[in-house]
């Protein structure tokens, strides 16, 4: 058994499970900012009930995120000791900032939001959920700063075999930080929107607090359509351009660009093969990739033939994860556009099949987030810190493969139990639905 491979599998397991919850909590928190503002400013009891209902779900998701996030920090010191030695001076600042300035704000104001309703003024109560959403977003920023530095290191020198910070702000705003931040946060907003859409659609289909659920669905639908469109352009487009310019090997792998060429096509569909590198059954649009990156249909793009073989990432997984992420992004725009059109035509609530699609679509944005993370991390291989430290050189030398395998099995069992408990409580809360309105007429 390969200890490095097992350590990578373990980290993928723990971070993959954890990464289910932050996008949902960020997206749902910002939607609650909207719901609570509407309830407060319009003195509308319907939105108050929506806030109460989805606030409970936010509390559950936040608790799961905290419980699953702690594990990852310990792995840096156990399985990845050499990596920790190399990046410790750089990573300390953003991780400390995340804990002190972001997580503290988020957790403190979440308590005020969940337990302060009717105990503080409506303005303070709205401010509490706003700070939860802001704190969660800032927390994501600092985590992405640390991860983006691995992708495009800046503001450092190599001294005594380790990276030492020389320019804090250059490290924070390295070339990939802002494109990755906006792309990831917008993906989180999509996740939150589809969570509300799916739950609201389920309640409508089951006939539980139908008018209240329709109101929640309408707000989430408009929100979801906007953020889904923004994810493709400008955020997805700008992030892809950044990768093309700063990590050309990764970009070539995501696009199936195996030979350097002018007027590079974009592969809409293909089956990638590693040995020899080629695309089977490709469906391509000539020149579009060059135009998207450089604004010139005849511009030259580097293929993987321009890079050493030992610096090329796994081709199949990088290509497939990227293209399925993009496919889901297009789906989000399509289904929200369709539902918006049907709502405009006053036909949406009669389209039971469309509502069922939203119920089953709840996990899809989270899956898209996972695919994006796989693309980013697998596409960076063989580097754990791009061009500075290889993954094979970063693992702890004292932890055996057997010990890592045992911990993988243990974590797998624990996460299976945690996930089952989460789904049980979530489904129970959803089936209960919002509190009923007393003698209130609701218009949607």
Coordinates of C-alpha atoms in Angstrom, one line a residue:
X1 CA 0.0 0.0 0.0
X2 CA 1.2 3.5 -0.9
X3 CA 1.1 5.8 2.2
X4 CA 1.0 9.0 0.1
X5 CA -1.9 7.7 -2.0
X6 CA -3.8 6.7 1.1
X7 CA -3.1 10.0 2.8
X8 CA -4.5 11.7 -0.3
X9 CA -7.6 9.5 -0.2
X10 CA -8.1 10.3 3.4
X11 CA -7.9 14.0 2.9
X12 CA -10.2 13.8 -0.1
X13 CA -12.7 11.9 2.1
X14 CA -12.6 14.4 5.0
X15 CA -12.6 17.6 3.0
X16 CA -15.1 16.2 0.5
X17 CA -17.6 15.4 3.2
X18 CA -17.0 18.8 5.0
X19 CA -17.4 20.7 1.7
X20 CA -21.0 19.6 1.5
X21 CA -21.9 22.1 4.2
X22 CA -20.1 25.4 3.7
X23 CA -21.7 26.1 0.3
X24 CA -25.1 25.4 1.7
X25 CA -24.7 27.5 4.8
X26 CA -23.3 30.5 2.8
X27 CA -26.0 30.4 0.2
X28 CA -28.8 29.8 2.7
X29 CA -27.5 32.6 5.0
X30 CA -27.7 35.2 2.2
X31 CA -31.2 34.1 1.2
X32 CA -32.2 34.4 4.9
X33 CA -30.9 38.0 4.8
X34 CA -33.4 38.6 2.0
X35 CA -36.3 36.8 3.7
X36 CA -35.8 38.5 7.0
X37 CA -35.4 41.9 5.4
X38 CA -38.7 41.4 3.5
X39 CA -40.4 40.3 6.7
X40 CA -39.0 43.3 8.7
X41 CA -39.5 46.1 6.2
X42 CA -42.9 45.0 4.9
X43 CA -44.1 43.8 8.3
X44 CA -45.0 40.6 6.5
X45 CA -45.6 37.6 8.7
X46 CA -45.1 35.2 5.8
X47 CA -41.5 36.0 5.4
X48 CA -41.0 35.8 9.2
X49 CA -42.3 32.2 9.1
X50 CA -40.0 31.5 6.2
X51 CA -37.1 32.9 8.1
X52 CA -37.9 30.8 11.2
X53 CA -38.2 27.6 9.2
X54 CA -35.1 27.9 7.1
X55 CA -33.2 29.3 10.1
X56 CA -33.5 26.0 11.8
X57 CA -32.1 24.3 8.7
X58 CA -29.2 26.7 8.7
X59 CA -28.4 25.9 12.3
X60 CA -28.3 22.2 11.5
X61 CA -26.0 22.7 8.4
X62 CA -23.7 25.0 10.4
X63 CA -23.3 22.5 13.2
X64 CA -22.4 19.8 10.7
X65 CA -19.9 22.1 9.0
X66 CA -18.1 22.8 12.3
X67 CA -18.0 19.1 13.3
X68 CA -16.5 18.0 10.0
X69 CA -14.1 20.9 9.6
X70 CA -12.1 20.4 12.7
X71 CA -10.7 17.1 11.4
X72 CA -8.9 18.6 8.4
X73 CA -6.7 20.8 10.5
X74 CA -5.3 17.9 12.5
X75 CA -4.4 16.1 9.2
X76 CA -1.9 18.8 8.3
X77 CA 0.2 17.8 11.3
X78 CA -0.3 14.1 11.2
X79 CA -0.3 13.0 7.5
X80 CA 1.2 16.0 5.9
X81 CA 4.1 17.0 8.2
X82 CA 6.5 17.9 5.5
X83 CA 3.9 20.1 3.8
X84 CA 3.2 21.8 7.1
X85 CA 6.9 22.6 7.6
X86 CA 7.1 24.0 4.1
X87 CA 4.0 26.3 4.2
X88 CA 3.6 26.9 7.9
X89 CA 4.9 30.5 7.8
X90 CA 2.6 31.4 4.9
X91 CA -0.5 29.5 6.0
X92 CA -0.5 30.7 9.6
X93 CA -1.7 34.2 8.9
X94 CA -4.8 33.5 6.7
X95 CA -5.9 30.5 8.9
X96 CA -5.6 32.7 12.0
X97 CA -7.6 35.4 10.3
X98 CA -10.3 33.0 9.4
X99 CA -10.6 31.8 13.0
X100 CA -10.5 35.1 14.7
X101 CA -12.2 37.5 12.3
X102 CA -14.6 35.3 10.5
X103 CA -15.6 32.1 12.3
X104 CA -16.0 34.0 15.6
X105 CA -18.3 36.5 14.0
X106 CA -20.3 33.8 12.2
X107 CA -20.8 31.6 15.3
X108 CA -21.6 34.5 17.7
X109 CA -24.2 36.1 15.6
X110 CA -25.8 32.8 14.6
X111 CA -26.6 32.3 18.2
X112 CA -28.2 35.7 18.4
X113 CA -30.2 35.0 15.2
X114 CA -31.5 31.6 16.3
X115 CA -32.3 32.5 19.9
X116 CA -32.8 36.3 19.8
X117 CA -36.0 36.5 17.8
X118 CA -38.6 38.6 19.7
X119 CA -35.9 39.3 22.3
X120 CA -34.1 42.0 20.4
X121 CA -35.4 44.6 18.0
X122 CA -36.2 43.5 14.4
X123 CA -33.4 45.6 13.1
X124 CA -30.8 43.9 15.4
X125 CA -32.3 40.5 14.5
X126 CA -31.9 41.2 10.8
X127 CA -28.4 42.5 11.5
X128 CA -27.5 39.2 13.2
X129 CA -28.3 37.1 10.1
X130 CA -26.5 39.6 7.9
X131 CA -23.4 39.2 10.1
X132 CA -23.7 35.4 9.9
X133 CA -23.8 35.6 6.1
X134 CA -20.9 38.1 6.0
X135 CA -18.9 36.1 8.5
X136 CA -19.4 32.9 6.5
X137 CA -18.3 34.7 3.3
X138 CA -15.2 36.2 5.0
X139 CA -14.4 32.7 6.4
X140 CA -14.5 31.3 2.9
X141 CA -12.3 34.1 1.6
X142 CA -9.4 33.3 4.1
X143 CA -9.7 29.6 3.4
X144 CA -9.5 30.3 -0.3
X145 CA -6.5 32.6 0.2
X146 CA -4.6 29.7 1.7
X147 CA -5.7 27.3 -1.0
X148 CA -5.1 29.8 -3.8
X149 CA -1.6 30.4 -2.6
X150 CA -1.0 26.7 -3.3
X151 CA -2.2 27.2 -6.8
X152 CA -0.4 30.5 -7.6
X153 CA 2.2 31.2 -4.9
X154 CA 3.2 34.9 -4.3
X155 CA 4.8 37.1 -1.7
X156 CA 7.3 34.6 -0.4
X157 CA 11.0 33.5 -0.5
X158 CA 12.4 30.0 -0.1
X159 CA 14.8 30.0 2.8
X160 CA 16.2 26.9 4.6
X161 CA 14.0 24.6 2.6
X162 CA 10.7 26.3 3.5
X163 CA 8.5 29.1 2.2
X164 CA 8.7 32.3 4.3
X165 CA 6.3 35.2 3.9
X166 CA 7.8 38.4 2.6
X167 CA 4.7 40.3 1.4
X168 CA 1.4 39.5 3.2
X169 CA -0.9 41.3 0.8
X170 CA 0.9 39.8 -2.3
X171 CA 0.3 36.4 -0.8
X172 CA -3.3 37.2 0.1
X173 CA -4.2 38.7 -3.4
X174 CA -2.1 36.2 -5.4
X175 CA -3.2 35.8 -9.0
X176 CA -5.9 33.2 -8.4
X177 CA -7.5 34.5 -5.1
X178 CA -10.2 36.8 -6.4
X179 CA -11.2 34.7 -9.4
X180 CA -11.5 31.6 -7.3
X181 CA -13.3 33.5 -4.5
X182 CA -16.0 34.9 -6.6
X183 CA -16.5 31.7 -8.5
X184 CA -16.8 29.7 -5.3
X185 CA -19.0 32.1 -3.4
X186 CA -21.4 32.3 -6.4
X187 CA -21.5 28.5 -6.5
X188 CA -22.5 28.6 -2.8
X189 CA -25.3 31.0 -3.6
X190 CA -26.6 28.6 -6.2
X191 CA -26.4 25.8 -3.7
X192 CA -28.5 27.8 -1.2
X193 CA -31.0 28.8 -3.8
X194 CA -31.6 25.2 -5.0
X195 CA -31.9 24.0 -1.3
X196 CA -34.7 26.5 -0.8
X197 CA -36.2 25.7 -4.2
X198 CA -36.2 22.0 -3.6
X199 CA -37.6 22.1 -0.1
X200 CA -40.3 24.6 -1.1
X201 CA -41.3 22.5 -4.1
X202 CA -41.6 19.5 -1.9
X203 CA -43.9 21.3 0.5
X204 CA -46.0 22.6 -2.4
X205 CA -46.4 19.1 -3.8
X206 CA -47.3 17.7 -0.4
X207 CA -49.8 20.5 0.2
X208 CA -48.1 21.8 3.4
X209 CA -48.2 25.6 3.9
X210 CA -48.5 25.9 0.2
X211 CA -48.9 29.7 -0.1
X212 CA -46.0 30.3 2.2
X213 CA -43.8 27.8 0.3
X214 CA -44.7 29.5 -3.0
X215 CA -43.5 32.8 -1.6
X216 CA -40.2 31.2 -0.6
X217 CA -39.9 29.5 -4.0
X218 CA -40.5 32.7 -5.9
X219 CA -37.7 34.6 -4.1
X220 CA -35.3 31.7 -4.4
X221 CA -36.1 31.3 -8.1
X222 CA -35.3 34.9 -9.0
X223 CA -32.2 34.7 -6.8
X224 CA -31.2 31.3 -8.3
X225 CA -31.6 32.5 -11.9
X226 CA -29.4 35.5 -11.4
X227 CA -26.5 33.7 -9.6
X228 CA -26.6 30.8 -12.0
X229 CA -26.1 33.1 -15.0
X230 CA -23.3 35.0 -13.1
X231 CA -21.5 31.7 -12.5
X232 CA -21.0 31.1 -16.2
X233 CA -20.2 34.8 -17.0
X234 CA -18.3 36.6 -15.7
X235 CA -17.1 34.5 -12.8
X236 CA -16.5 31.1 -14.5
X237 CA -15.1 32.8 -17.6
X238 CA -12.6 34.9 -15.7
X239 CA -11.5 32.0 -13.5
X240 CA -10.9 29.9 -16.6
X241 CA -8.8 32.7 -18.2
X242 CA -6.8 33.0 -15.0
X243 CA -6.0 29.2 -15.0
X244 CA -5.0 29.4 -18.7
X245 CA -2.5 32.1 -17.9
X246 CA -1.1 30.9 -14.6
X247 CA -1.5 27.1 -14.7
X248 CA -1.4 26.2 -18.4
X249 CA -0.9 22.4 -17.7
X250 CA -4.1 22.3 -15.7
X251 CA -6.0 24.3 -18.3
X252 CA -4.8 22.1 -21.1
X253 CA -6.0 19.0 -19.1
X254 CA -9.4 20.4 -18.4
X255 CA -10.0 21.3 -22.0
X256 CA -8.5 18.1 -23.5
X257 CA -5.9 20.3 -25.3
X258 CA -3.3 17.7 -25.9
X259 CA -1.4 19.5 -28.7
X260 CA -0.3 23.1 -29.0
X261 CA -2.4 24.8 -31.7
X262 CA -3.6 28.1 -33.0
X263 CA -7.4 28.6 -33.2
X264 CA -7.8 26.0 -30.4
X265 CA -11.3 24.4 -30.4
X266 CA -13.4 24.0 -27.3
X267 CA -14.4 20.4 -26.6
X268 CA -18.2 20.2 -25.9
X269 CA -18.0 16.5 -25.5
X270 CA -15.3 13.8 -25.7
X271 CA -13.9 10.7 -24.0
X272 CA -10.3 11.4 -22.9
X273 CA -7.6 8.7 -23.1
X274 CA -4.3 8.9 -21.2
X275 CA -2.0 6.7 -23.3
X276 CA -1.5 8.1 -25.8
X277 CA -3.2 11.4 -24.9
X278 CA -6.2 11.8 -27.2
X279 CA -9.9 12.6 -27.3
X280 CA -12.2 9.9 -28.6
X281 CA -15.5 10.9 -30.3
X282 CA -14.9 14.7 -29.8
X283 CA -17.6 17.3 -30.5
X284 CA -15.7 20.6 -30.9
X285 CA -16.3 24.2 -31.8
X286 CA -13.3 25.4 -33.8
X287 CA -11.4 28.5 -32.5
X288 CA -13.7 29.2 -29.6
X289 CA -11.2 28.3 -26.8
X290 CA -8.6 30.7 -28.2
X291 CA -11.2 33.4 -28.4
X292 CA -12.5 32.9 -24.9
X293 CA -8.9 33.1 -23.4
X294 CA -7.3 35.8 -25.6
X295 CA -10.2 37.4 -27.5
X296 CA -8.5 36.2 -30.7
X297 CA -9.9 33.2 -32.6
X298 CA -6.4 32.5 -34.0
X299 CA -4.4 32.8 -30.8
X300 CA -2.1 29.9 -29.9
X301 CA -2.8 27.9 -26.8
X302 CA -0.2 25.5 -25.2
X303 CA -1.1 21.8 -25.1
X304 CA 0.2 19.2 -22.8
X305 CA 2.9 18.3 -25.4
X306 CA 4.7 21.5 -24.2
X307 CA 5.2 20.2 -20.7
X308 CA 7.4 17.5 -19.0
X309 CA 5.4 14.3 -18.7
X310 CA 6.0 14.1 -15.0
X311 CA 4.3 17.6 -14.6
X312 CA 1.1 16.7 -16.4
X313 CA -2.0 16.1 -14.2
X314 CA -4.2 13.0 -14.5
X315 CA -6.0 13.7 -17.8
X316 CA -9.2 11.6 -17.5
X317 CA -10.3 12.8 -14.1
X318 CA -9.4 16.5 -14.7
X319 CA -11.3 16.6 -18.0
X320 CA -14.4 14.7 -16.8
X321 CA -14.8 16.6 -13.5
X322 CA -14.4 20.0 -15.3
X323 CA -16.9 19.2 -18.1
X324 CA -19.5 17.8 -15.8
X325 CA -19.2 20.9 -13.6
X326 CA -19.8 23.0 -16.7
X327 CA -22.7 20.8 -17.8
X328 CA -24.4 21.2 -14.4
X329 CA -23.9 25.0 -14.6
X330 CA -25.7 25.1 -17.9
X331 CA -28.5 23.0 -16.4
X332 CA -29.0 25.4 -13.5
X333 CA -29.5 28.3 -15.9
X334 CA -31.9 26.2 -18.0
X335 CA -34.1 25.0 -15.2
X336 CA -34.4 28.3 -13.4
X337 CA -35.1 30.1 -16.8
X338 CA -37.8 27.6 -17.6
X339 CA -39.4 27.9 -14.1
X340 CA -39.2 31.8 -14.3
X341 CA -40.9 31.7 -17.7
X342 CA -43.6 29.4 -16.4
X343 CA -44.1 31.6 -13.4
X344 CA -44.4 34.7 -15.6
X345 CA -47.1 32.8 -17.6
X346 CA -48.8 31.9 -14.4
X347 CA -48.4 28.2 -15.2
X348 CA -45.7 27.1 -12.8
X349 CA -47.7 25.8 -9.9
X350 CA -49.6 23.5 -12.2
X351 CA -46.4 21.9 -13.5
X352 CA -45.9 19.1 -11.0
X353 CA -43.1 17.6 -13.0
X354 CA -41.1 20.8 -13.0
X355 CA -41.6 21.1 -9.2
X356 CA -40.4 17.5 -8.8
X357 CA -37.3 18.3 -10.9
X358 CA -36.4 21.0 -8.3
X359 CA -36.9 18.5 -5.5
X360 CA -34.4 16.1 -7.0
X361 CA -32.1 18.9 -8.0
X362 CA -31.2 19.9 -4.4
X363 CA -27.9 18.0 -4.3
X364 CA -26.7 19.0 -7.8
X365 CA -25.1 22.3 -7.0
X366 CA -23.2 20.6 -4.1
X367 CA -22.1 18.0 -6.6
X368 CA -21.0 20.8 -8.9
X369 CA -18.9 22.3 -6.1
X370 CA -17.3 18.9 -5.5
X371 CA -16.5 18.6 -9.2
X372 CA -14.9 22.0 -9.2
X373 CA -12.8 21.2 -6.2
X374 CA -11.7 17.9 -7.9
X375 CA -10.8 19.9 -11.0
X376 CA -8.7 22.4 -9.0
X377 CA -6.9 19.9 -6.8
X378 CA -6.3 17.0 -9.2
X379 CA -5.5 19.5 -12.0
X380 CA -2.7 20.9 -9.8
X381 CA -0.9 17.5 -9.5
X382 CA 1.9 16.5 -9.2
X383 CA 2.3 19.6 -7.1
X384 CA 0.9 20.3 -3.7
X385 CA 2.3 23.8 -4.0
X386 CA 2.5 24.6 -7.6
X387 CA 6.1 24.4 -9.0
X388 CA 7.5 24.5 -5.4
X389 CA 6.6 21.2 -3.6
X390 CA 5.5 17.9 -5.0
X391 CA 2.7 16.0 -3.3
X392 CA 5.0 12.9 -3.0
X393 CA 7.5 15.0 -1.0
X394 CA 4.8 16.5 1.4
X395 CA 3.6 13.5 3.3
X396 CA 4.7 12.5 6.8
X397 CA 7.5 10.0 6.8
X398 CA 6.6 8.4 10.1
X399 CA 2.9 7.5 9.5
X400 CA 2.5 4.0 8.0
X401 CA 0.1 3.0 5.3
X402 CA -1.7 0.7 7.7
X403 CA -2.3 3.4 10.2
X404 CA -3.7 5.7 7.5
X405 CA -5.9 2.9 6.1
X406 CA -7.3 2.2 9.6
X407 CA -8.2 5.9 10.0
X408 CA -9.9 6.0 6.6
X409 CA -12.1 3.1 7.6
X410 CA -12.8 4.8 10.9
X411 CA -13.6 8.1 9.3
X412 CA -15.8 6.4 6.8
X413 CA -17.9 4.8 9.5
X414 CA -18.2 8.0 11.5
X415 CA -19.1 10.1 8.4
X416 CA -21.7 7.5 7.4
X417 CA -23.3 7.8 10.8
X418 CA -23.0 11.6 10.8
X419 CA -24.5 11.9 7.3
X420 CA -27.4 9.6 8.2
X421 CA -28.1 11.6 11.3
X422 CA -28.0 14.8 9.3
X423 CA -30.4 13.5 6.6
X424 CA -32.8 12.1 9.3
X425 CA -33.0 15.4 11.1
X426 CA -33.2 17.4 7.9
X427 CA -36.0 15.3 6.4
X428 CA -37.9 15.4 9.7
X429 CA -37.7 19.2 9.8
X430 CA -38.7 19.5 6.2
X431 CA -41.7 17.2 6.6
X432 CA -42.8 19.3 9.5
X433 CA -42.7 22.4 7.3
X434 CA -43.1 26.1 8.4
X435 CA -45.3 27.1 11.2
X436 CA -48.9 27.6 10.0
X437 CA -50.2 31.1 9.5
X438 CA -53.2 32.1 11.6
X439 CA -56.1 33.5 9.5
X440 CA -53.7 35.1 7.1
X441 CA -54.4 35.5 3.4
X442 CA -51.2 35.1 1.3
X443 CA -50.7 36.2 -2.3
X444 CA -47.9 35.0 -4.5

